[in-house]
Amino acid sequence: MSTTQTFEFQAETRQLMDLMIHSIYSNKEIFLRELISNASDAIDKRKFLGLTDKTITQAEENFIRIELDKAARRLTITDTGIGMSQGEVVEHIGTIAKSGTKEILQQMKESGASTTDLIGQFGVGFYSAFMVAEKITLLTRRANEEKATRWVSTGAGTYTIDDDARPTAGTTITLDLKPADKENGLPDFCEEYEVESVIKKYSDFIAYPILMKKTVHKTVGEGENAKSEESIEEATLNSMKPIWTRSKNDVKDEEYNEFYKHVSHDWEDPLRVINYRAEGRIEYQALLYLPKRAPFDLYYTSFKGGLQLYVKKVLILERAEELLPRYLRFVRGVIESADLPLNISREILQQDRHIAAIRKGLTTKIISELTSLLEKERDKYADFYREFGPALKEGASTDFENKEKLSGLLLFASSNDKEKPTTLGEYIGRMKSEQKDIYYLAGESRLTLENSPHTESLRAKGYEILYLVDAYDEIVLQNIGEFSGKKFKSAAKGELDLSDEKEKKHDEEKVKEAEKTMGTLLGALKEHLKDNVKEVKFSSVLVSAPSRLVGEEFDVSPYLAKILSRNGEKVPPMKKTLEINGDHELVKKLFAFYDTNPNSATLGDFAQILYGHAVIADGGDIADVAKFNKALVAVAGTALPGKP
Ligand code: ADP
């Protein structure tokens, strides 16, 4: 005896369904694309699971069948796919498994984005049927089970689950349709022509026949006896031609876009389509897509990328991650090759030299497409980079073979232009003739960097500086090391070697002079700052700032150190050199004061201020805030004339 169990939808699912039910999205017809896409995926899955698991039975013939019942206002989709066990129904249909749903819903509420955007973010799939149906019934049987499950919901917060029977494995979804309302984007999906045109538009490439009974008008007899006869025949609505085997010129942009939505479950058109045939030692056909937007979990380690892999028209892997390097995991699409064995396994995949050759070929192709996008459509590239820049940086740091090309694809904020980021190539093109290195400075914001004491001497020379406002860019540049033979040099580390011989001499003399007249100050300051700095010396580069902290070549910047330690990483404390500006009035006055009051505690306060100034200018954290503040208040108190 079967018992009906009633379940409640999760809160987020309910929220999402509410949005669907009341959606003003004008393209409600896309529900059909979603259900057909699911049906096709299910058939693929049954086939490829069957390759290795003999308990998965196979259908005699695979198809997706649509039935219309005008009188009952009912549309039914049946597939010969893998089906679902009862547990799977509850897991996949009753809940939204995708993590991050809550966050996205929250963001939506806050930003007031439209439902259309929401649909784009989720790929709501199955739930889109609630845009057109007032009740949905799903009857399904898994390909290795005897019993079937019935799932029913009107979308009003609950669904029911029943044991049921189904003669064969597969899934049937029955939609009790809402009344048609063409003006509000709800055509009558009981009409054959509506359904047929939606399928032609969105699902023509589906690899299995989409069958539907159609009224066919025929003329029988000839001449005077000719008469029109009406009959009902089952027809295949789609051409079933794999889109990647068709010649580029025969495929419309919309067809490429629809296929993209099918493979990626994205609701937006892709940014770019790459259709590519490799000939030679190993032959394969690739249809690749660059999405417009990065999935919210792209940069989580759990993210699964991968391309569909077909061998001789059979889908053998749904997500073959080995076909691309990890950093290109955002690329979607299909690869088909006849040169691979049909029973290829994950283990083989990892070692197969054909796969390695395909990966190499695809990587080269994708990089060259991106390079051409950068060169020819800069704005579009900038949009792409905003979403996928971190992935390219990952590539530039890890793919040694393509390091130079990938580095050339990176964009950085720079002192050259407030708005437009620069490539490394463009930076080199603007370098002064005597300039040797590519200069950068890492920090919290453009404003901090523009006013940093470290860049004073570079700015005076008219040298461009890359502003690394993304903390990890510093690591990226350290990993890359150099571009086009030019080394990266942090403005905050070590000697910059900016001057010609004459200037150098002048700088050295300036420093010597300061040491001669005020040298005793250095040791005194060092004594007060011995816990904080390695050394105190006079600077040859500071112009208007009184002090700065200089690190060694491989030190992390204070800003990066801050980010890392906030992320729970251990950053060993690194003592730096405090440089003070011997030409600065504050330093001169401080020396005069120290010269006459060598034992005054006030020197300690000033030492803290000079040090703290340099830390703050670098966007770092002052370790002992209490001490710094005490010094600040004490020093400020001496600045006002008169007695209280
Ligand atoms: P998505 O297809 O993006 O994963 P859906 O909400 O459309 O999201 O579907 C959720 C899951 O339900 C699918 O991933 C699949 O596991 C299962 N499913 C949906 N439709 C079918 C079907 N016709 N046959 C078998 N499983 C299905």
XYZ file of C-alpha atoms and ligand atoms in Angstrom:
671
model
C 0.000 0.000 0.000
C 1.376 3.334 -0.893
C 1.231 6.254 1.446
C 1.430 9.852 0.437
C 4.091 11.823 2.191
C 3.964 15.589 2.240
C 7.161 17.624 2.341
C 7.824 21.287 2.722
C 10.088 23.078 0.326
C 13.129 24.698 1.870
C 12.654 28.373 2.589
C 14.949 29.409 -0.252
C 13.276 27.105 -2.716
C 9.909 28.509 -1.745
C 11.176 32.002 -2.239
C 12.530 31.075 -5.625
C 9.311 29.372 -6.671
C 7.310 32.353 -5.604
C 9.431 34.465 -7.879
C 8.813 32.007 -10.713
C 5.083 31.811 -10.180
C 4.690 35.575 -10.157
C 7.421 36.171 -12.695
C 6.969 38.941 -15.187
C 9.758 37.416 -17.242
C 8.499 37.697 -20.768
C 10.224 34.616 -22.153
C 8.188 32.052 -20.286
C 8.540 29.661 -23.225
C 12.075 28.811 -22.086
C 10.613 26.382 -19.538
C 10.375 23.943 -22.427
C 14.028 24.324 -23.248
C 14.893 23.622 -19.599
C 12.783 20.485 -19.361
C 14.064 19.173 -22.694
C 17.610 19.944 -21.665
C 17.103 17.969 -18.439
C 15.579 15.106 -20.415
C 18.503 15.032 -22.830
C 21.006 15.139 -19.939
C 19.156 12.229 -18.328
C 19.417 10.130 -21.491
C 23.114 10.968 -21.818
C 23.598 9.944 -18.233
C 21.826 6.633 -18.636
C 23.987 5.867 -21.640
C 27.314 6.701 -20.137
C 26.624 5.188 -16.726
C 25.638 2.041 -18.621
C 29.102 1.915 -20.173
C 30.592 0.900 -16.844
C 27.599 -0.214 -14.754
C 25.719 -3.206 -16.123
C 22.844 -2.805 -13.645
C 21.834 0.331 -15.512
C 19.449 -0.986 -18.144
C 19.272 0.690 -21.534
C 16.174 1.777 -23.420
C 15.467 0.089 -26.724
C 15.227 3.469 -28.302
C 15.929 6.870 -26.848
C 13.539 9.757 -27.315
C 11.875 12.719 -25.703
C 8.142 12.714 -26.324
C 5.773 15.644 -25.985
C 2.044 15.111 -25.689
C -0.585 17.798 -25.733
C -4.087 17.526 -24.344
C -6.021 20.614 -25.276
C -9.181 19.707 -23.416
C -7.397 19.128 -20.138
C -4.857 21.937 -20.822
C -2.050 19.539 -20.204
C 1.473 19.225 -21.584
C 3.492 16.075 -20.926
C 7.171 15.428 -21.527
C 8.458 11.886 -21.360
C 12.071 10.833 -21.619
C 13.934 7.532 -21.702
C 16.631 8.868 -19.406
C 18.222 7.606 -16.209
C 15.211 8.521 -14.052
C 15.439 9.187 -10.342
C 15.204 7.119 -7.200
C 12.860 8.418 -4.507
C 15.825 9.804 -2.605
C 17.056 11.580 -5.697
C 13.667 13.133 -6.319
C 13.659 14.613 -2.832
C 17.272 15.662 -3.169
C 17.141 17.171 -6.653
C 13.588 18.341 -7.121
C 12.552 19.215 -3.583
C 15.536 21.355 -2.766
C 17.925 23.679 -4.432
C 21.162 21.901 -3.885
C 23.308 24.664 -5.223
C 25.153 26.265 -2.367
C 25.168 29.998 -2.229
C 21.479 30.239 -3.127
C 20.705 32.027 0.086
C 23.461 34.530 -0.468
C 22.320 35.237 -3.988
C 18.711 35.681 -2.923
C 19.867 38.079 -0.240
C 21.953 40.041 -2.727
C 18.963 40.180 -5.037
C 16.801 41.647 -2.365
C 19.402 44.234 -1.505
C 20.203 45.242 -5.049
C 16.610 45.134 -6.250
C 17.670 43.208 -9.348
C 14.954 41.945 -11.668
C 13.753 38.372 -11.973
C 15.477 38.143 -15.311
C 18.803 38.631 -13.579
C 17.818 36.136 -10.956
C 17.062 33.580 -13.605
C 20.513 34.242 -15.045
C 22.205 33.733 -11.699
C 20.598 30.456 -10.839
C 19.837 28.528 -13.917
C 16.608 27.636 -12.121
C 15.947 24.785 -14.521
C 13.067 22.620 -13.471
C 11.441 25.353 -11.389
C 10.931 27.506 -14.479
C 7.971 25.246 -15.269
C 6.100 27.033 -12.490
C 6.014 30.092 -14.747
C 3.501 28.278 -16.969
C 2.001 25.494 -14.857
C -0.338 25.617 -11.893
C 0.448 22.041 -11.020
C 3.380 19.790 -11.873
C 3.393 16.017 -11.648
C 6.570 14.050 -12.097
C 6.592 10.288 -12.484
C 10.009 8.726 -12.590
C 11.775 5.390 -12.362
C 15.492 4.935 -12.152
C 17.171 2.680 -14.713
C 18.331 0.203 -12.064
C 15.131 0.103 -9.997
C 11.735 -1.557 -10.228
C 9.604 0.915 -8.394
C 8.689 4.384 -9.477
C 7.998 7.640 -7.641
C 5.332 10.273 -8.127
C 6.061 13.875 -7.139
C 3.297 16.460 -7.204
C 3.277 20.149 -6.376
C 1.231 23.248 -7.016
C 4.180 25.345 -5.949
C 2.393 26.494 -2.807
C 5.068 25.581 -0.308
C 4.688 21.798 -0.229
C 5.011 18.763 -2.481
C 3.897 15.178 -2.109
C 5.769 11.952 -2.789
C 4.091 8.620 -3.546
C 5.237 5.176 -4.535
C 3.966 4.434 -8.001
C 4.534 2.229 -11.028
C 5.982 2.898 -14.435
C 6.448 0.177 -17.069
C 9.924 1.348 -18.101
C 12.661 3.504 -16.658
C 12.620 7.218 -17.407
C 10.724 10.334 -16.422
C 7.389 11.842 -17.320
C 6.595 15.404 -16.346
C 3.007 16.565 -16.630
C 2.194 20.250 -16.541
C -1.333 21.424 -15.828
C -1.048 24.684 -17.675
C -2.217 28.078 -16.525
C -4.684 29.781 -18.872
C -2.932 31.288 -21.897
C -2.239 35.003 -21.680
C -0.294 35.950 -24.753
C -0.098 39.614 -23.868
C 1.812 38.762 -20.740
C 4.163 36.360 -22.431
C 2.149 33.234 -21.822
C 1.223 31.678 -25.175
C -0.958 28.607 -25.341
C 1.417 25.704 -25.000
C -1.381 23.291 -25.853
C -1.008 24.469 -29.438
C 1.199 22.280 -31.608
C 2.635 25.203 -33.539
C 3.693 27.050 -30.362
C 5.504 24.018 -29.033
C 7.069 23.248 -32.376
C 8.410 26.750 -32.860
C 9.868 26.878 -29.342
C 11.653 23.594 -29.934
C 13.018 24.678 -33.318
C 14.265 27.825 -31.696
C 15.911 26.427 -28.584
C 16.384 22.716 -28.874
C 17.053 21.849 -32.488
C 20.529 20.427 -31.732
C 19.325 18.031 -29.022
C 20.867 14.690 -29.934
C 17.711 12.604 -29.356
C 14.478 12.820 -31.323
C 11.906 15.133 -29.799
C 8.673 13.492 -30.847
C 5.202 14.973 -30.995
C 1.922 13.971 -32.602
C 1.036 16.534 -35.212
C -1.943 17.181 -37.376
C -0.800 16.741 -40.946
C -2.767 17.953 -43.948
C -2.333 15.954 -47.110
C -3.810 16.156 -50.553
C -4.938 12.787 -51.814
C -6.211 11.939 -55.260
C -5.728 14.060 -58.364
C -7.540 16.614 -60.440
C -11.223 16.753 -59.649
C -10.930 14.006 -57.091
C -8.226 15.757 -55.120
C -9.178 16.380 -51.553
C -7.454 17.438 -48.413
C -7.138 14.860 -45.718
C -6.238 15.399 -42.142
C -4.264 12.823 -40.239
C -2.344 12.697 -37.028
C 1.249 11.543 -37.223
C 4.131 11.485 -34.879
C 6.928 13.697 -36.143
C 10.456 14.479 -35.015
C 10.628 18.192 -34.321
C 14.389 18.693 -34.138
C 17.144 18.150 -36.704
C 19.334 16.368 -34.077
C 22.504 17.435 -35.825
C 25.337 17.946 -33.345
C 26.034 21.607 -33.735
C 29.819 21.240 -33.527
C 29.906 19.023 -36.611
C 28.140 21.624 -38.720
C 30.082 24.151 -40.733
C 30.487 27.503 -38.988
C 28.766 29.327 -41.818
C 25.631 27.224 -41.503
C 25.116 27.836 -37.810
C 23.359 30.982 -36.679
C 24.614 32.874 -33.637
C 21.365 32.103 -31.839
C 21.908 28.395 -32.371
C 25.373 28.592 -30.880
C 23.969 30.555 -27.969
C 21.168 28.094 -27.311
C 23.566 25.193 -27.378
C 25.729 27.032 -24.896
C 22.796 27.357 -22.527
C 22.172 23.659 -22.883
C 25.719 22.581 -22.023
C 26.394 25.195 -19.372
C 22.988 25.590 -17.724
C 23.645 29.308 -17.956
C 20.709 31.516 -18.872
C 22.729 34.232 -20.452
C 24.317 34.227 -23.887
C 28.039 33.502 -23.879
C 30.596 36.247 -24.329
C 32.392 34.413 -27.110
C 32.118 31.247 -29.156
C 35.227 29.374 -30.259
C 34.675 26.779 -32.949
C 37.830 24.958 -33.779
C 38.883 21.872 -35.695
C 42.309 20.377 -35.102
C 43.786 18.310 -37.843
C 46.991 16.350 -37.963
C 48.457 13.862 -35.539
C 45.329 13.884 -33.426
C 42.049 15.114 -34.802
C 39.280 16.657 -32.814
C 36.523 19.169 -33.025
C 36.036 21.756 -30.290
C 33.100 24.019 -29.621
C 34.082 26.222 -26.714
C 32.410 29.099 -24.959
C 33.620 31.922 -22.778
C 30.791 32.828 -20.405
C 29.859 36.423 -19.661
C 29.859 35.950 -15.943
C 31.889 33.927 -13.519
C 29.852 31.487 -11.437
C 29.901 32.606 -7.812
C 31.917 29.543 -6.786
C 34.513 29.664 -9.590
C 37.300 30.478 -7.171
C 36.362 27.867 -4.579
C 38.532 24.776 -4.574
C 35.383 22.671 -4.811
C 34.470 24.169 -8.194
C 34.203 21.588 -10.921
C 34.922 22.674 -14.457
C 35.373 20.461 -17.459
C 34.183 19.973 -21.017
C 31.837 17.375 -22.422
C 33.828 14.703 -24.186
C 32.309 12.835 -27.108
C 33.940 9.928 -28.824
C 32.342 8.980 -32.137
C 29.133 10.863 -31.276
C 28.754 9.198 -27.875
C 29.004 11.374 -24.814
C 31.498 9.562 -22.637
C 32.277 12.185 -20.030
C 30.056 14.964 -18.823
C 32.834 16.984 -17.241
C 36.270 16.034 -18.440
C 38.444 18.369 -16.389
C 41.621 16.940 -17.876
C 40.904 18.593 -21.212
C 41.895 21.998 -19.902
C 44.387 23.281 -17.372
C 42.714 24.054 -14.054
C 42.947 27.822 -14.505
C 40.759 27.627 -17.633
C 37.978 25.872 -15.699
C 35.520 28.630 -16.634
C 35.535 27.584 -20.306
C 32.505 25.493 -21.259
C 31.741 23.381 -24.279
C 32.227 20.151 -26.140
C 35.128 18.182 -27.574
C 34.650 15.355 -29.992
C 37.401 13.076 -31.189
C 37.420 9.784 -33.009
C 40.997 9.091 -31.888
C 40.100 8.132 -28.319
C 38.856 4.779 -27.037
C 35.147 4.622 -26.166
C 35.756 3.094 -22.775
C 38.162 5.746 -21.608
C 38.340 5.980 -17.830
C 39.352 8.785 -15.513
C 42.705 7.136 -14.832
C 43.477 6.731 -18.498
C 42.365 10.288 -19.100
C 45.004 11.595 -16.758
C 47.840 9.886 -18.578
C 46.631 9.677 -22.130
C 48.946 11.490 -24.494
C 46.093 12.298 -26.855
C 44.360 14.080 -24.029
C 47.583 15.919 -23.219
C 47.840 16.975 -26.871
C 44.228 18.169 -26.897
C 44.784 20.121 -23.678
C 47.795 21.805 -25.174
C 45.989 22.645 -28.397
C 42.921 24.017 -26.623
C 45.018 26.123 -24.270
C 46.890 27.708 -27.168
C 43.642 28.353 -28.983
C 41.903 29.934 -26.002
C 44.885 32.155 -25.209
C 45.060 33.347 -28.788
C 41.314 34.107 -28.800
C 41.730 36.121 -25.619
C 44.697 37.958 -27.085
C 42.660 38.902 -30.112
C 39.766 39.996 -27.907
C 42.183 42.192 -25.952
C 43.614 43.717 -29.107
C 40.417 44.190 -31.063
C 37.644 44.660 -28.506
C 39.211 46.210 -25.456
C 35.933 47.063 -23.704
C 34.585 43.585 -24.106
C 37.898 42.217 -22.877
C 37.760 44.497 -19.841
C 34.336 43.032 -19.013
C 35.737 39.548 -19.401
C 38.733 40.419 -17.247
C 36.592 41.792 -14.455
C 35.028 38.343 -14.128
C 37.899 36.044 -14.976
C 41.054 38.083 -14.275
C 41.943 36.028 -11.181
C 41.850 32.852 -13.284
C 44.305 34.340 -15.781
C 46.589 35.399 -12.939
C 46.471 31.849 -11.676
C 47.501 30.764 -15.169
C 50.347 33.270 -15.461
C 51.681 31.987 -12.132
C 51.318 28.270 -12.825
C 51.473 27.558 -16.563
C 55.149 27.913 -17.228
C 54.851 27.149 -20.923
C 52.364 29.953 -21.530
C 53.603 32.328 -18.855
C 54.609 35.121 -21.199
C 51.384 35.090 -23.209
C 49.198 34.865 -20.117
C 51.140 37.664 -18.424
C 50.447 39.743 -21.510
C 46.719 39.288 -20.869
C 46.822 40.772 -17.377
C 45.532 44.257 -16.667
C 46.780 46.573 -13.938
C 45.840 49.966 -12.598
C 48.704 52.355 -13.182
C 49.858 55.910 -12.702
C 49.526 56.412 -16.456
C 45.742 56.593 -16.545
C 43.284 56.934 -13.693
C 40.513 55.030 -15.463
C 41.996 52.665 -17.968
C 44.088 49.757 -16.724
C 47.218 48.879 -18.641
C 48.756 45.701 -19.956
C 52.411 44.969 -19.278
C 53.131 45.333 -22.983
C 51.628 48.803 -23.038
C 53.619 49.752 -19.948
C 56.847 48.700 -21.639
C 55.871 50.698 -24.698
C 55.753 53.830 -22.522
C 58.968 53.196 -20.581
C 61.591 55.943 -20.597
C 64.659 55.107 -22.638
C 66.918 54.808 -19.593
C 64.305 52.923 -17.486
C 65.323 49.336 -16.752
C 62.541 47.801 -14.688
C 58.766 47.657 -14.374
C 57.837 49.405 -11.125
C 54.918 48.519 -8.934
C 53.591 49.296 -5.523
C 50.998 47.299 -3.614
C 48.477 48.931 -1.348
C 44.928 49.285 -0.241
C 43.708 51.947 -2.622
C 44.782 54.030 -5.522
C 44.742 57.109 -3.310
C 47.156 55.587 -0.764
C 49.490 54.550 -3.556
C 49.395 57.853 -5.371
C 50.494 59.609 -2.212
C 52.955 57.024 -1.018
C 56.437 58.170 -0.030
C 57.838 55.234 -2.005
C 56.763 56.568 -5.347
C 58.058 60.112 -4.908
C 61.359 59.543 -6.619
C 59.765 57.502 -9.416
C 57.196 60.168 -10.056
C 59.906 62.809 -10.098
C 61.569 60.832 -12.899
C 58.315 60.474 -14.794
C 58.339 56.677 -14.455
C 55.051 54.835 -14.588
C 54.044 52.753 -11.559
C 51.665 49.804 -11.519
C 49.255 50.196 -8.642
C 48.501 46.768 -7.219
C 45.279 47.290 -5.358
C 44.488 43.589 -5.425
C 46.729 42.320 -2.627
C 47.515 39.033 -4.333
C 48.834 40.757 -7.459
C 52.077 41.207 -5.614
C 52.455 37.446 -5.313
C 51.488 37.069 -8.957
C 54.220 39.464 -10.079
C 56.740 37.767 -7.822
C 55.802 34.448 -9.392
C 56.024 35.762 -12.923
C 59.360 37.451 -12.160
C 59.733 39.263 -15.453
C 57.940 40.157 -18.644
C 59.535 40.633 -22.027
C 62.949 40.623 -20.366
C 62.018 43.370 -17.884
C 62.063 42.628 -14.180
C 59.347 43.693 -11.782
C 60.544 45.926 -9.026
C 58.619 47.040 -5.972
C 59.011 50.716 -5.211
C 58.999 49.802 -1.533
C 61.829 47.327 -1.537
C 65.556 47.779 -1.577
C 67.489 50.150 -3.776
C 65.712 51.332 -6.871
C 68.823 52.238 -8.848
C 67.152 55.116 -10.604
C 69.898 57.583 -11.033
C 72.684 58.061 -13.489
C 76.239 58.368 -12.205
C 76.085 62.110 -11.625
C 72.801 61.927 -9.749
C 74.025 58.986 -7.737
C 77.038 60.917 -6.622
C 74.866 63.818 -5.620
C 72.528 61.552 -3.639
C 75.391 59.842 -1.881
C 76.858 63.166 -0.902
C 73.508 64.317 0.398
C 73.300 61.252 2.612
C 76.927 61.616 3.747
C 76.343 65.233 4.615
C 73.279 64.344 6.712
C 75.211 61.604 8.454
C 78.024 63.990 9.226
C 75.804 66.700 10.715
C 72.960 64.684 12.244
C 74.386 61.154 12.402
C 73.903 60.796 16.164
C 70.138 60.974 15.634
C 70.139 57.663 13.754
C 71.470 55.630 16.652
C 69.155 57.357 19.118
C 66.085 56.612 16.991
C 67.247 53.041 16.457
C 67.500 52.632 20.212
C 63.845 53.642 20.608
C 62.679 51.502 17.676
C 64.820 48.432 18.174
C 61.744 46.196 18.416
C 60.291 47.593 15.219
C 63.014 48.209 12.666
C 66.227 46.649 11.485
C 68.030 49.874 10.802
C 67.522 53.624 10.655
C 69.238 55.548 7.893
C 69.041 58.662 5.820
C 67.185 58.347 2.551
C 68.545 59.315 -0.821
C 65.136 59.198 -2.492
C 62.542 60.813 -0.222
C 61.377 64.222 -1.385
C 58.456 65.529 0.639
C 57.715 62.706 3.097
C 59.708 62.560 6.375
C 60.079 58.767 6.484
C 59.408 55.437 4.811
C 59.953 51.752 5.498
C 62.018 49.783 3.026
C 61.835 45.997 2.724
C 64.052 43.373 1.139
C 63.285 42.111 -2.334
C 61.178 39.139 -1.255
C 59.413 40.659 1.724
C 55.646 40.836 1.466
C 54.257 44.347 1.498
C 52.574 45.565 4.705
C 49.231 45.556 2.907
C 49.583 41.958 1.772
C 50.830 40.946 5.204
C 47.675 42.468 6.662
C 45.395 40.600 4.245
C 47.238 37.318 4.791
C 47.116 37.511 8.553
C 43.420 38.465 8.464
C 42.898 35.326 6.388
C 44.491 33.353 9.178
C 47.885 32.838 7.549
C 51.036 33.176 9.599
C 53.203 36.016 8.413
C 56.512 36.125 10.244
C 57.159 39.645 11.514
C 59.704 41.262 9.249
C 61.813 44.116 10.439
C 62.441 46.696 7.785
C 64.748 49.635 7.416
C 63.361 53.020 8.419
C 64.575 55.694 6.076
C 64.291 59.280 7.199
C 64.471 62.360 5.036
C 67.422 64.523 6.104
C 66.052 67.459 4.105
C 62.736 67.411 5.895
C 62.023 70.199 8.353
C 60.626 67.796 10.948
C 63.813 65.734 10.896
C 66.013 68.825 11.080
C 64.041 70.233 14.013
C 64.078 66.852 15.707
C 67.857 66.755 15.454
C 68.182 70.270 16.878
C 65.950 69.239 19.776
C 67.826 66.003 20.381
C 71.170 67.794 20.205
C 70.241 69.968 23.164
C 68.039 67.427 25.047
C 69.704 64.078 24.409
C 67.913 62.388 27.291
C 64.385 63.687 26.763
C 61.608 61.089 26.513
C 60.095 63.192 23.735
C 62.553 61.681 21.254
C 60.912 58.291 21.839
C 57.529 59.780 20.970
C 58.890 61.266 17.755
C 60.523 57.955 16.877
C 57.103 56.308 17.179
C 55.543 58.983 14.983
C 58.146 58.676 12.209
C 57.777 54.917 12.277
C 53.971 54.965 12.465
C 53.775 57.465 9.619
C 55.694 55.075 7.399
C 53.554 52.075 8.391
C 50.297 53.921 7.734
C 51.524 55.280 4.401
C 52.079 51.656 3.348
C 48.564 50.647 4.334
C 49.904 48.442 7.122
C 48.615 47.871 10.631
C 50.328 49.548 13.552
C 51.100 46.709 15.896
C 51.091 48.648 19.167
C 48.316 51.174 18.629
C 48.237 52.250 22.295
C 51.897 53.184 22.238
C 51.548 55.047 18.955
C 48.508 56.989 20.116
C 50.170 57.955 23.353
C 53.101 59.309 21.398
C 50.770 61.127 19.029
C 48.916 62.881 21.839
C 52.142 63.780 23.639
C 53.684 65.243 20.486
C 50.519 67.068 19.472
C 50.432 68.675 22.910
C 53.773 70.346 22.243
C 52.612 71.820 18.953
C 50.370 74.565 20.355
C 51.946 77.767 21.613
C 51.331 79.150 25.115
C 50.470 77.520 28.374
C 47.098 75.946 29.166
P 19.908 21.551 -13.224
O 19.374 20.823 -14.413
O 20.480 22.892 -13.531
O 20.782 20.710 -12.349
P 17.161 21.370 -12.417
O 16.412 22.007 -11.295
O 16.631 21.578 -13.769
O 18.641 21.905 -12.298
O 17.276 19.842 -12.117
C 17.758 19.403 -10.896
C 18.194 17.977 -10.994
O 17.077 17.118 -11.099
C 19.041 17.637 -12.200
O 20.392 17.961 -11.994
C 18.814 16.137 -12.311
O 19.630 15.445 -11.408
C 17.379 15.984 -11.861
N 16.467 15.941 -13.019
C 15.738 16.935 -13.537
N 15.027 16.523 -14.597
C 15.318 15.210 -14.762
C 14.919 14.186 -15.709
N 14.081 14.442 -16.711
N 15.430 12.953 -15.534
C 16.295 12.675 -14.530
N 16.716 13.568 -13.646
C 16.236 14.832 -13.753
